[in-house]
XYZ file of C-alpha atoms in Angstrom:
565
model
C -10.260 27.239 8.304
C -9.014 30.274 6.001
C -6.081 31.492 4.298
C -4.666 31.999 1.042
C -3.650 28.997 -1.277
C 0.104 29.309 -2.249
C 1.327 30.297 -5.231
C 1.528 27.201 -7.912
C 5.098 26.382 -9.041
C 6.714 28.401 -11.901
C 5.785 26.844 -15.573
C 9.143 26.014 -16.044
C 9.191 23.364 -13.508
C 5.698 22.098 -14.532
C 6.867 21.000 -17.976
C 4.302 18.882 -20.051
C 6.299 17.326 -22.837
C 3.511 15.956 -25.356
C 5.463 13.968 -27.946
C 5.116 10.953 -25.673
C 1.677 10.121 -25.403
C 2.125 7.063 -23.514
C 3.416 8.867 -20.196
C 0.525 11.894 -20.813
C -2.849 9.345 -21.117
C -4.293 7.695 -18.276
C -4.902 3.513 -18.371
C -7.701 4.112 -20.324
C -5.614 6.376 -23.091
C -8.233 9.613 -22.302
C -5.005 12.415 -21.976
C -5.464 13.938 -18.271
C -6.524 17.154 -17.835
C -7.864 19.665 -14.428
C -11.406 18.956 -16.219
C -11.165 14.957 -16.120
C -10.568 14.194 -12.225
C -11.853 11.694 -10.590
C -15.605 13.371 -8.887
C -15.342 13.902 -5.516
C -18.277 11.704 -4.083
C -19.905 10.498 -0.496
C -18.075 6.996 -0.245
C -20.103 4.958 2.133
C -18.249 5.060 5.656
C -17.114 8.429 5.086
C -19.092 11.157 7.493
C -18.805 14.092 5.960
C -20.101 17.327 7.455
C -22.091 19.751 5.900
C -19.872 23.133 5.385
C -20.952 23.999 2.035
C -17.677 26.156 1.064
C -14.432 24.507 2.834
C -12.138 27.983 3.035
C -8.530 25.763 2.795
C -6.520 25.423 0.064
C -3.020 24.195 -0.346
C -0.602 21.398 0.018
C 1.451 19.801 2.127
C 4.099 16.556 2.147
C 4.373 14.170 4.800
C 8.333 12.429 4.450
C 9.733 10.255 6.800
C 13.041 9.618 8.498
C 12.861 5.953 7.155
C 10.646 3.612 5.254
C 7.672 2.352 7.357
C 8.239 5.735 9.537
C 4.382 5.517 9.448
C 3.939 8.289 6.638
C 1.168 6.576 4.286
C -0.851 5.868 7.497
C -0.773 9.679 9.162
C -1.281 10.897 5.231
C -4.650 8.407 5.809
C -5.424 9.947 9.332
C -5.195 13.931 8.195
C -7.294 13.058 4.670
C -9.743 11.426 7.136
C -9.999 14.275 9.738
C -10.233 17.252 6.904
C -12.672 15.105 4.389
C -15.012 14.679 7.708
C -14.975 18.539 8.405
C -15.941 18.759 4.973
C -12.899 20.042 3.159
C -12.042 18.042 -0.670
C -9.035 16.723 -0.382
C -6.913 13.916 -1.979
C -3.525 12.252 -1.607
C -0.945 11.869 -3.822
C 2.401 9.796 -3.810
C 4.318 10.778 -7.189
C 6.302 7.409 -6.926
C 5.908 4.291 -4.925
C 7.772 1.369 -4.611
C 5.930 -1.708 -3.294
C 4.218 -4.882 -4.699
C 0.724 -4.796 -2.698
C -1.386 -2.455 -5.361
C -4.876 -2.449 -6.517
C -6.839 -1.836 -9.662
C -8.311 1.780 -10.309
C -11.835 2.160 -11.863
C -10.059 2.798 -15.245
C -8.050 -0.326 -15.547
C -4.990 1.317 -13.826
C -2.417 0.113 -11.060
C -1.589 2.217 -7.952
C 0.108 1.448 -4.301
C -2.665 -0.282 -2.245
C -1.728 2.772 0.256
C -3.098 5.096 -2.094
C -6.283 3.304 -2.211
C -6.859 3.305 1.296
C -5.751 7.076 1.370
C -8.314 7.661 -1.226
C -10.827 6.157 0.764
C -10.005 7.939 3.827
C -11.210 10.904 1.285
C -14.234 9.314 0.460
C -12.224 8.871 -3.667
C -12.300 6.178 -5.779
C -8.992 5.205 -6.387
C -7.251 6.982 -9.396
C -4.097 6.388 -10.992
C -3.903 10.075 -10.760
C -3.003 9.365 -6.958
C 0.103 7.284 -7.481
C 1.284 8.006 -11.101
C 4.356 6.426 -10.714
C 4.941 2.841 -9.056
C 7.811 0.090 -8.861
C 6.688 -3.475 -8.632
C 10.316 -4.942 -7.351
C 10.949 -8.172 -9.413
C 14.417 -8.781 -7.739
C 17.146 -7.308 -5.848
C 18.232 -4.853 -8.894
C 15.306 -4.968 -11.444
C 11.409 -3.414 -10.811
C 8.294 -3.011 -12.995
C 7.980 0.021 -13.407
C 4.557 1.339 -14.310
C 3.305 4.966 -15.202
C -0.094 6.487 -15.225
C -1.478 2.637 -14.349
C 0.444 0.501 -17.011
C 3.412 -1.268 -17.081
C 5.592 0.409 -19.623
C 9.080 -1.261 -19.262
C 11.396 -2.996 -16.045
C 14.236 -0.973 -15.009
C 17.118 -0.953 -12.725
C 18.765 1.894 -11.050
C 20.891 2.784 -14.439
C 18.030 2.415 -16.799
C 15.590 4.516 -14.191
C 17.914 7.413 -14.244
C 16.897 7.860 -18.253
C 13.239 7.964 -17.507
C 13.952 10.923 -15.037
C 12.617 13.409 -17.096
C 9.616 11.800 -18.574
C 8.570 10.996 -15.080
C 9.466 14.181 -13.464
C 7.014 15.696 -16.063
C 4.381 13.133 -15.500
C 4.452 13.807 -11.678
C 4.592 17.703 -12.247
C 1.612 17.817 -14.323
C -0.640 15.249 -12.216
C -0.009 17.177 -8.943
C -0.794 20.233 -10.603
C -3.899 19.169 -11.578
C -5.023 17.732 -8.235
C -4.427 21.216 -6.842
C -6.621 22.417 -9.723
C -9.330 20.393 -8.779
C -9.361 19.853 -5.326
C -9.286 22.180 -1.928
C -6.335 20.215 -0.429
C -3.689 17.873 -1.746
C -2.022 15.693 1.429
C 1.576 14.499 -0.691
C 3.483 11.569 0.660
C 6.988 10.900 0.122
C 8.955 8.467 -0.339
C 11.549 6.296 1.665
C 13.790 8.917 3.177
C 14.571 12.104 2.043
C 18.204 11.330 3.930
C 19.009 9.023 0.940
C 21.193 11.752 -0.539
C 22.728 9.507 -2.923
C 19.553 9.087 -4.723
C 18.706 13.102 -4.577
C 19.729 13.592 -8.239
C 17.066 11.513 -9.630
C 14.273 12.029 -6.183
C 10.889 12.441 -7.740
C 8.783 12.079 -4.420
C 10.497 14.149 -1.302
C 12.385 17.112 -1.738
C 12.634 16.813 -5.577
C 8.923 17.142 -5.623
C 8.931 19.745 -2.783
C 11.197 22.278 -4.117
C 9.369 21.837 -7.521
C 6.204 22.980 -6.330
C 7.136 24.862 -3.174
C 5.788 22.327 -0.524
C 5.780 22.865 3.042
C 7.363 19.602 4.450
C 6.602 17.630 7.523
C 8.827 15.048 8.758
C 7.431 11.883 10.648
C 9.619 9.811 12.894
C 8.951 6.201 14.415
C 9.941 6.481 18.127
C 9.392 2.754 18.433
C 12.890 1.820 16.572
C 14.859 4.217 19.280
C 16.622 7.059 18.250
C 13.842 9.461 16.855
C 15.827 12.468 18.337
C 18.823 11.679 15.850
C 16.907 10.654 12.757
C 15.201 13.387 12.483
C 17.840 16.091 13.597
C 19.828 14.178 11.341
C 17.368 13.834 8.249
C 17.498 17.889 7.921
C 21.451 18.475 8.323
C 21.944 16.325 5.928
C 19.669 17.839 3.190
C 20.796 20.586 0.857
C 20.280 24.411 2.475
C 17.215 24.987 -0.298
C 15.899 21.424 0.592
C 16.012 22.278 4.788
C 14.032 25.752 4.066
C 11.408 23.267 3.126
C 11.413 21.060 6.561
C 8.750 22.846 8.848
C 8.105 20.464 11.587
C 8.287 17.112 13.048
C 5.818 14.231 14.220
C 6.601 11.488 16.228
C 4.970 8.386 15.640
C 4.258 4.978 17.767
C 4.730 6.506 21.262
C 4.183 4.504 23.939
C 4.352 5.622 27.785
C 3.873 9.239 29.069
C 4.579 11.795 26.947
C 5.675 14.280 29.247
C 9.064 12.417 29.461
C 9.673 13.112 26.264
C 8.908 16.519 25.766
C 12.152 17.862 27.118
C 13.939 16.197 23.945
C 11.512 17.689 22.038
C 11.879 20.886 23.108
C 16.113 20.301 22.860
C 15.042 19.282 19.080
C 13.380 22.965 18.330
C 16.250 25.010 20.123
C 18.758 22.922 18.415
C 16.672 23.062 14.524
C 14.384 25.947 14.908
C 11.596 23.495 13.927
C 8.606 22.909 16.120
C 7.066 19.364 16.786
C 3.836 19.359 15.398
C 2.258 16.428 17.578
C 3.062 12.800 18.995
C 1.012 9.914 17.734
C 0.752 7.121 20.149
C 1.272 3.406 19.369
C -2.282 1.826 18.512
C -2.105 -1.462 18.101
C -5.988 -1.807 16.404
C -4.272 0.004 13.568
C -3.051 -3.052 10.807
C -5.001 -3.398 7.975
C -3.869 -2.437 4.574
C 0.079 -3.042 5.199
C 2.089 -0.689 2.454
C 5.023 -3.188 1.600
C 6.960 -6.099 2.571
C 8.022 -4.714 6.317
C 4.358 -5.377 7.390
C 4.494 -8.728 6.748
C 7.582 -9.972 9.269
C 8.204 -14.181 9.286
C 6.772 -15.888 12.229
C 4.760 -12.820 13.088
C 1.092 -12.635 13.631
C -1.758 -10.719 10.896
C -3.634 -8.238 12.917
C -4.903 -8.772 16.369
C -6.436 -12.000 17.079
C -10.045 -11.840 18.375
C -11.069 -14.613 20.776
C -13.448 -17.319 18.906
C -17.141 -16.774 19.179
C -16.808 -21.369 19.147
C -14.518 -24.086 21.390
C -12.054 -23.973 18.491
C -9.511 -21.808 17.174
C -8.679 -22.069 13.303
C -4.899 -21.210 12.279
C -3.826 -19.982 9.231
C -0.192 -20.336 7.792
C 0.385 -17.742 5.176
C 4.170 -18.533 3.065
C 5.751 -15.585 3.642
C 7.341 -15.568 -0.136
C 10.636 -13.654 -1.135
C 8.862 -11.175 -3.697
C 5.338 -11.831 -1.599
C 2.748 -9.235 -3.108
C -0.518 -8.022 -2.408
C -0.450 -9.812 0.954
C -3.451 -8.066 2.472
C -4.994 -10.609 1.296
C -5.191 -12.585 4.263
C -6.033 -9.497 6.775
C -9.841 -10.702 5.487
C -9.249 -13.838 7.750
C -7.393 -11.496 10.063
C -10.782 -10.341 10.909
C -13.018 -12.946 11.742
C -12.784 -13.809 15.827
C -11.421 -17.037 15.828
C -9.037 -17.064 13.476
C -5.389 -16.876 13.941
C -3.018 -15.911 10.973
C 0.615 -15.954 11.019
C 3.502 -15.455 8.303
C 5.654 -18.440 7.750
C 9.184 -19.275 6.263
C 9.164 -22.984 7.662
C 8.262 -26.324 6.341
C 7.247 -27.194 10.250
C 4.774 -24.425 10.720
C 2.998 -25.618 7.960
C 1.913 -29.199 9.699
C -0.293 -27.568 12.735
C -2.127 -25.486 10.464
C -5.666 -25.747 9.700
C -5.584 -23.993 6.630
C -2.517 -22.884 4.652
C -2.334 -19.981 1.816
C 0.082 -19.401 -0.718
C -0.393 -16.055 -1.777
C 0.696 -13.315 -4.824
C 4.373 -12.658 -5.749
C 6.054 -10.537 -8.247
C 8.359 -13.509 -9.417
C 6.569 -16.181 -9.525
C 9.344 -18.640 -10.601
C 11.744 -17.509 -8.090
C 9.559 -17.642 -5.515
C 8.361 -21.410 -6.225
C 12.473 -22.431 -6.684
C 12.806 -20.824 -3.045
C 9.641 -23.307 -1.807
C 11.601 -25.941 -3.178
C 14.764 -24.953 -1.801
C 13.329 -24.797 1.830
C 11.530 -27.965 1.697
C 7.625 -26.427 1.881
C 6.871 -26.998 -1.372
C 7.589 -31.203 -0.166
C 5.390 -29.691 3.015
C 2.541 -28.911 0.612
C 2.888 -31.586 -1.381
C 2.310 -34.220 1.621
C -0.362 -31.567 2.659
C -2.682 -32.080 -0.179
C -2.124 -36.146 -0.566
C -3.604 -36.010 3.433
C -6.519 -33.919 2.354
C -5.634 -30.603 4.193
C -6.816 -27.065 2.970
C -4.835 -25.159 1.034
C -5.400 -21.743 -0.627
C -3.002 -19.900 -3.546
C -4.212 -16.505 -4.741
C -2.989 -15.400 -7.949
C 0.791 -16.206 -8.135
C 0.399 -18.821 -5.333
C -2.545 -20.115 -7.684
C 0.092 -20.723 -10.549
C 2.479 -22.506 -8.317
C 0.054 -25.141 -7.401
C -0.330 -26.171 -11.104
C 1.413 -28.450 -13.019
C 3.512 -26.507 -15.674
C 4.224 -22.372 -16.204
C 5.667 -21.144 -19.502
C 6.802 -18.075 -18.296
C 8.794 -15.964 -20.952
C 7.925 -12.809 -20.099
C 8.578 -12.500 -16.029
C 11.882 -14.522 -15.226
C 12.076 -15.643 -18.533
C 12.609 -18.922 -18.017
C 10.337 -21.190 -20.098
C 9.388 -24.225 -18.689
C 8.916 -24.917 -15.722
C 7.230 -28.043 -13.456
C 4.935 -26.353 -10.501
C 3.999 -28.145 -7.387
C 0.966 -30.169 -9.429
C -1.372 -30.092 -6.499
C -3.823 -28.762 -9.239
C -4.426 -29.793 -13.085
C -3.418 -26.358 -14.621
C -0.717 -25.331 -17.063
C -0.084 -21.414 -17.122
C 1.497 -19.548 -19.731
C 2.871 -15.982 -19.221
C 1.651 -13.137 -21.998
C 1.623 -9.375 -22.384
C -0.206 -7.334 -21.566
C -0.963 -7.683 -18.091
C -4.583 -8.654 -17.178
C -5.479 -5.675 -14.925
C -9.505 -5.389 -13.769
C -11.811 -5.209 -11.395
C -14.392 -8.161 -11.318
C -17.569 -9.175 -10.309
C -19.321 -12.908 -10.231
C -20.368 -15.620 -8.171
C -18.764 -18.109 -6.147
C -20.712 -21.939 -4.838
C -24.079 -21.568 -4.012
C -24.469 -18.610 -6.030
C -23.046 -16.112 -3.358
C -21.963 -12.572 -4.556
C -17.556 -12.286 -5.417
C -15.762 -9.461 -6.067
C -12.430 -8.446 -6.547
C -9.684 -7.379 -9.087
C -6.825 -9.175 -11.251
C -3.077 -8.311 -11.693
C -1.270 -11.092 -13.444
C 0.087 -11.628 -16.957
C -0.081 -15.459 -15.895
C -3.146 -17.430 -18.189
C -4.685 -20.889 -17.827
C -4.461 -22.517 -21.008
C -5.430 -25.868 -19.376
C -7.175 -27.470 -16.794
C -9.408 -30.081 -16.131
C -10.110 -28.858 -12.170
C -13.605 -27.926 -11.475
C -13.823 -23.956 -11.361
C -14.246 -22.413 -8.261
C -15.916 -19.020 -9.329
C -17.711 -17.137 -12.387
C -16.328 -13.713 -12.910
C -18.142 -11.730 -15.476
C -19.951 -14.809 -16.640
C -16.326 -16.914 -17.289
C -15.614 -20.102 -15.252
C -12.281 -19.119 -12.653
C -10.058 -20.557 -10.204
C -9.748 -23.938 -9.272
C -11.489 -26.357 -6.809
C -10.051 -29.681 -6.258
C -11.440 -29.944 -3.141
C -9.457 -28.794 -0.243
C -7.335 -27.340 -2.753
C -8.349 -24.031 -3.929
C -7.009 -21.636 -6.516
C -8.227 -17.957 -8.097
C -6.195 -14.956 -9.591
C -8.947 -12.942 -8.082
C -7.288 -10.268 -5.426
C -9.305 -9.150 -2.833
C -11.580 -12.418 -3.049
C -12.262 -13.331 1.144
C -13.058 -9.274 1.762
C -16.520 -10.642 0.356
C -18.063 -11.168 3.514
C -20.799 -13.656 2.854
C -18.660 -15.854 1.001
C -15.896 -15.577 3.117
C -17.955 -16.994 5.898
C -19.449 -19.413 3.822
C -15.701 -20.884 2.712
C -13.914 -20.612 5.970
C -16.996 -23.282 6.993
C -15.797 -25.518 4.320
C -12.362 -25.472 5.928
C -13.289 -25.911 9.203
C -15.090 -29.299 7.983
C -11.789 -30.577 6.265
C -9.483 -29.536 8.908
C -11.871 -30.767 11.694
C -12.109 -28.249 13.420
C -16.137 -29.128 14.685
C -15.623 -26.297 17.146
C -15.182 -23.757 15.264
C -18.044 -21.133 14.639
C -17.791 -18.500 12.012
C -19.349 -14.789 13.089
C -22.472 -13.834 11.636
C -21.575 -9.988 11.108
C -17.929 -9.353 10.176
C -16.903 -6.910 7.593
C -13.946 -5.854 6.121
C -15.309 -3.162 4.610
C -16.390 -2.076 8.183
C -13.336 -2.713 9.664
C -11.535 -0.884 7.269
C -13.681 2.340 8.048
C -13.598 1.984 11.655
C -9.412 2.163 11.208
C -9.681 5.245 9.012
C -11.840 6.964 11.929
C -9.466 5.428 14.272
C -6.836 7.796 12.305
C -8.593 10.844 12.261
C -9.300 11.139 15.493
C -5.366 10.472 16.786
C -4.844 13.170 14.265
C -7.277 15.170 15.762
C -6.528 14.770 19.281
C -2.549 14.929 18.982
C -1.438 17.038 15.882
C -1.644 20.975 16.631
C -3.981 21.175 13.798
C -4.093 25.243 13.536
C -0.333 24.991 13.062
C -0.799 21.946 10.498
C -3.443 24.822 8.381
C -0.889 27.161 8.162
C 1.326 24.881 6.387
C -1.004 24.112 4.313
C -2.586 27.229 3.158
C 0.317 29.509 3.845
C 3.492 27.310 3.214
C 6.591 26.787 4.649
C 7.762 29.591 7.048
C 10.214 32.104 5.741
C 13.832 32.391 7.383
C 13.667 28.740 8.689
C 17.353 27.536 10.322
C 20.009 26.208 7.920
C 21.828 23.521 10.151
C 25.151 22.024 8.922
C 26.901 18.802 10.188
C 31.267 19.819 10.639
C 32.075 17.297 13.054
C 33.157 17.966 16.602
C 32.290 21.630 16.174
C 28.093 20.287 15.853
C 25.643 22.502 14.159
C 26.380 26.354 12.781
């Protein structure tokens, strides 16, 4: 590929304020700079080819006519297809809202998205990559966190006087990706057709017309009415903003797409825009959900496979109010066998082999809503008949007997389910790491922590050793661990979903000898790439990105009756 990188924005809108050192250090407090990146290095499962001097350079931003238009997974699929041709590239998302995130190398928090994006790079994870995230708490109040750490919880009012500082923080972090690397692949957030929040827009067209990004809007054709959103999405924008829109993709097609292309080509005579590609639906493509909408009530996790045994074993995850990091069940998701599905119901829970209660970003809400639906009576009568259940970080501090939590809801005391002997207490700073230990038997864990939750007493057995510290809790076939990420350890995932089999008895069951996540993971990144690959015009997608958005592009405005001008 060849062509000139575009020019980077004017200083003036690349600001680095440095009287606040807090917004202008990364987790670990070393300040950021083009020289301190994160190395770009051969992440098993990535194959890269061997072109010694990749000729692209630029940018580009993928936005979206809505949320879960399917822009964090075709940022995934072109990072794939350009890191396997050999070109260093990395992803960036200036501001993220979502409660499923993961723990950098450096003690930092991004969007799980990111991660995988990063991966699909072959990139360790870097706060650099999401610098700004919310971590919704409620309806009207979010964490938010900068650079990695949480710095304060906002609401819309109170987020509007942080513009600036973030603004600056954003500037300066995507200017130094572009410093470092061949290709930056930006993705926005939302909708850029949420004019009312335009004023204070850090991630679509706020960060596009701050450092002259070519923008590519992505549609989901499997809501109905792709035409309209995304006709729509650029009248509505500001004239500067629409200069900016240079093309559409269509996501989640399913049928022939010759029968569509006539709308299409209605689209470009009526916007001037060409459709870049159409991505079919793909059903094998479910791991590493971005947010909430991936995790619908009564709906299934992934694609079953059928067991390798006589037996099936079912899994009923509590779909929580403020549910986060709830990938982690897509580990069980995985094995043949095993059938996961979402719950809001006290009655789904009684079928169930094995239940989990999993994170959430308000902990005592969330148990007051168990209550308040009758499961938390549902898990109660589980345990006292000896029936498996799991809770993973906030679902692990329900199951105790008392939380002191002044710091989340700010509520002090209050009873939890007391399925296990625990009391937590809630404390600044968050815990945020990445840990390694053991679990039964010796078998290798891994994972990371995000909770400000601590046990100050128990008398349950642990379940794990992190680090060479008891963890978790194992009153047998009630389990318990803050440790995120925990069943994507293969061996003693296997080993544990045995032990639940026994209790549940479930003799038919047999767990696979060779399933990995980590596999599985890689295969769907591939997966990516090549729909990229085979349905994007990719020569039209590398002028984008090395040339930027094409001069003179149409200017559409809605007036009523009298349509476009």
């Amino acid at each position: 590929m060849t062509g000139a990188r575009p020019a980077d924005p004017p200083d003036a809108e690349l600001r680095h304020s440095p009287d606040s050192p807090l917004w202008f250090t990364s987790a670990s407090g070393v300040p950021f700079s083009s020289a301190s990146g994160v190395p770009f290095s051969s992440v098993p499962g990535v194959p890269f080819s061997s072109v010694p001097e990749p000729k692209a350079r630029g940018a580009l931003l993928i936005a979206g006519t809505t949320s879960d238009a399917g822009k964090s997974v075709v940022v995934a699929g072109i990072c794939r297809m350009l890191a396997r041709r050999g070109v260093r590239v990395a992803p960036f998302k200036a501001q993220n809202m979502s409660n499923n995130s993961v723990v950098t190398l450096d003690g930092g928090e991004i969007g799980r998205a990111q991660a995988l994006q990063a991966r699909a790079c072959g990139l360790e994870p870097s706060v650099r990559f999401n610098p700004v995230l919310l971590k919704p708490g409620s309806d009207r109040r979010s964490q938010l966190v900068v650079r990695g750490r949480a710095v304060d919880t906002v609401g819309a009012a109170d987020y509007f006087r942080h513009r600036e500082r973030l603004r600056d923080v954003v500037a300066a972090e995507l200017a130094s990706l572009r410093d470092e690397f061949d290709v930056v692949i930006c993705e926005g957030a939302g909708s850029p057709a949420e004019i009312n929040l335009r004023a204070t827009d850090l991630a679509n067209m706020g960060l596009a017309r701050a450092a002259r990004l070519p923008v590519v809007l992505v549609g989901d054709i499997d809501r109905g009415g792709v035409l309209a959103h995304l006709f729509g999405t650029v009248a509505i924008l500001e004239p500067e903003d629409q200069q900016l829109i240079s093309g559409f993709i269509v996501n989640k097609f399913r049928g022939d797409v010759d029968l569509l292309r006539p709308g299409l080509d209605q689209l470009t005579a009526l916007t001037g825009r060409p459709t870049l590609g159409v991505l079919p639906y793909a059903e094998e493509l479910w791991i590493d959900a971005e947010d909430s909408l991936g995790t619908v009530a009564d709906a299934p996790v992934g694609r079953p496979r059928p067991p390798i045994g006589r037996e099936w074993l079912t899994v009923a995850a509590i779909r929580l109010p403020r549910i986060s990091n709830s990938t982690d069940v897509e580990a069980l998701a995985c094995e043949p066998g095993v059938a996961v599905r979402w719950v809001t119901e006290p009655s789904r829970l009684i079928d169930a082999d094995l239940v989990v209660l999993p994170g959430t970003k308000a902990t005592v809400s969330d148990l007051e809503w168990l209550r308040r639906t009758g499961i938390a009576d549902a898990l109660v009568a589980r345990a006292a008949a000896n029936r498996p259940i799991l809770g993973i970080c906030g679902g692990y501090q329900m199951l105790g007997r008392r939380i002191l939590d002044r710091v989340e809801s700010r509520a002090g005391e209050v009873a939890g389910l007391g399925l296990l002997d625990l009391d937590i207490e809630f404390a600044d700073p968050k815990i945020l790491r990445r840990a390694e230990g053991h679990g039964p038997h010796a078998i290798p864990v891994h994972g990371y922590e995000i909770h400000h939750g601590r046990v100050q007493r128990t008398t349950d057995p642990p379940w794990l050793t992190l680090d060479g510290v008891p963890e978790g809790s194992a009153r047998v076939p009630v389990w318990g661990t803050h440790l995120h990420g925990l069943l994507e350890a293969d061996e003693f995932r296997r080993t544990w979903l045995r032990e639940v089999a026994a209790h549940a008895g479930r003799t038919g069951f047999t767990v696979a000898a060779d399933t990995s996540v980590t596999a599985t993971r890689t295969e769907q990144l591939d997966l990516l790439a090549d729909l990229v690959e085979k349905n994007l015009d990719l020569d039209h997608l590398h002028r984008l990105i090395t040339q930027g958005a094409p001069m003179g592009l149409r200017t559409l405005s809605v007036t009523g009756s009298n349509g476009v001008q």
